[in-house]
C-alpha cells in the first residue's frame, strides 16, 4: 500500500491482479450482466486508485474494494 500511495503503478497492478476476479464475481452476481460487471470492476479500481489516501488500513484492502464494487453495482441496478 505504501508503494501504491507513492505512485508506484506496478504495485497497484499487483493489487489489481490479486483482487479483480473476486470483484468481478461480486459485481456479476449482483448485476447479472457481464459487461456491466466488467465496467463496475474497472470503475472500482479507478475510484480506489484516486482514493488511496482515504484508505485507513484498519480493515483489509480487499474488503474496502468489495465495498466500493458493491456500491457501484447497487448504483448500476438503479
One Martini backbone bead per residue (centre of mass of N, CA, C, O) as a GRO file, in nm:
protein
   78
    1UNK     BB    1   0.057   0.063  -0.020
    2UNK     BB    2   0.289   0.260  -0.004
    3UNK     BB    3   0.364   0.237  -0.305
    4UNK     BB    4   0.094   0.332  -0.415
    5UNK     BB    5   0.092   0.611  -0.271
    6UNK     BB    6   0.374   0.678  -0.432
    7UNK     BB    7   0.299   0.582  -0.750
    8UNK     BB    8   0.317   0.270  -0.795
    9UNK     BB    9   0.193   0.098  -1.058
   10UNK     BB   10   0.291  -0.195  -1.008
   11UNK     BB   11   0.158  -0.226  -0.731
   12UNK     BB   12  -0.129  -0.187  -0.834
   13UNK     BB   13  -0.130  -0.421  -1.035
   14UNK     BB   14  -0.106  -0.637  -0.818
   15UNK     BB   15  -0.376  -0.574  -0.680
   16UNK     BB   16  -0.552  -0.624  -0.920
   17UNK     BB   17  -0.475  -0.923  -0.968
   18UNK     BB   18  -0.573  -1.014  -0.677
   19UNK     BB   19  -0.898  -0.881  -0.704
   20UNK     BB   20  -1.066  -0.898  -0.977
   21UNK     BB   21  -1.225  -1.167  -0.960
   22UNK     BB   22  -1.387  -1.111  -0.704
   23UNK     BB   23  -1.524  -0.854  -0.809
   24UNK     BB   24  -1.663  -0.982  -1.049
   25UNK     BB   25  -1.838  -1.184  -0.899
   26UNK     BB   26  -1.998  -0.977  -0.745
   27UNK     BB   27  -2.104  -0.801  -0.979
   28UNK     BB   28  -2.241  -1.033  -1.135
   29UNK     BB   29  -2.432  -1.125  -0.911
   30UNK     BB   30  -2.581  -0.845  -0.901
   31UNK     BB   31  -2.624  -0.783  -1.228
   32UNK     BB   32  -2.625  -1.009  -1.457
   33UNK     BB   33  -2.373  -0.861  -1.621
   34UNK     BB   34  -2.082  -0.859  -1.778
   35UNK     BB   35  -2.035  -0.564  -1.867
   36UNK     BB   36  -2.122  -0.433  -1.601
   37UNK     BB   37  -1.908  -0.577  -1.428
   38UNK     BB   38  -1.658  -0.471  -1.573
   39UNK     BB   39  -1.720  -0.174  -1.521
   40UNK     BB   40  -1.726  -0.189  -1.210
   41UNK     BB   41  -1.434  -0.282  -1.176
   42UNK     BB   42  -1.295  -0.050  -1.314
   43UNK     BB   43  -1.420   0.172  -1.131
   44UNK     BB   44  -1.308   0.068  -0.870
   45UNK     BB   45  -1.004   0.115  -0.938
   46UNK     BB   46  -1.024   0.412  -0.993
   47UNK     BB   47  -1.132   0.498  -0.715
   48UNK     BB   48  -0.911   0.374  -0.545
   49UNK     BB   49  -0.670   0.526  -0.660
   50UNK     BB   50  -0.791   0.816  -0.592
   51UNK     BB   51  -0.835   0.699  -0.263
   52UNK     BB   52  -0.580   0.596  -0.104
   53UNK     BB   53  -0.572   0.819   0.127
   54UNK     BB   54  -0.858   0.697   0.257
   55UNK     BB   55  -0.720   0.448   0.344
   56UNK     BB   56  -0.674   0.336   0.673
   57UNK     BB   57  -0.612   0.009   0.744
   58UNK     BB   58  -0.821  -0.129   0.947
   59UNK     BB   59  -0.876  -0.295   0.706
   60UNK     BB   60  -0.910  -0.447   0.422
   61UNK     BB   61  -0.852  -0.394   0.098
   62UNK     BB   62  -1.056  -0.596  -0.019
   63UNK     BB   63  -1.300  -0.489   0.142
   64UNK     BB   64  -1.294  -0.206   0.024
   65UNK     BB   65  -1.337  -0.293  -0.270
   66UNK     BB   66  -1.607  -0.440  -0.227
   67UNK     BB   67  -1.764  -0.191  -0.140
   68UNK     BB   68  -1.731  -0.032  -0.396
   69UNK     BB   69  -1.854  -0.244  -0.588
   70UNK     BB   70  -2.130  -0.266  -0.452
   71UNK     BB   71  -2.211   0.029  -0.488
   72UNK     BB   72  -2.194   0.024  -0.799
   73UNK     BB   73  -2.401  -0.202  -0.844
   74UNK     BB   74  -2.638  -0.059  -0.717
   75UNK     BB   75  -2.632   0.176  -0.912
   76UNK     BB   76  -2.677  -0.012  -1.165
   77UNK     BB   77  -2.962  -0.111  -1.080
   78UNK     BB   78  -3.091   0.178  -1.080
   0.00000   0.00000   0.00000
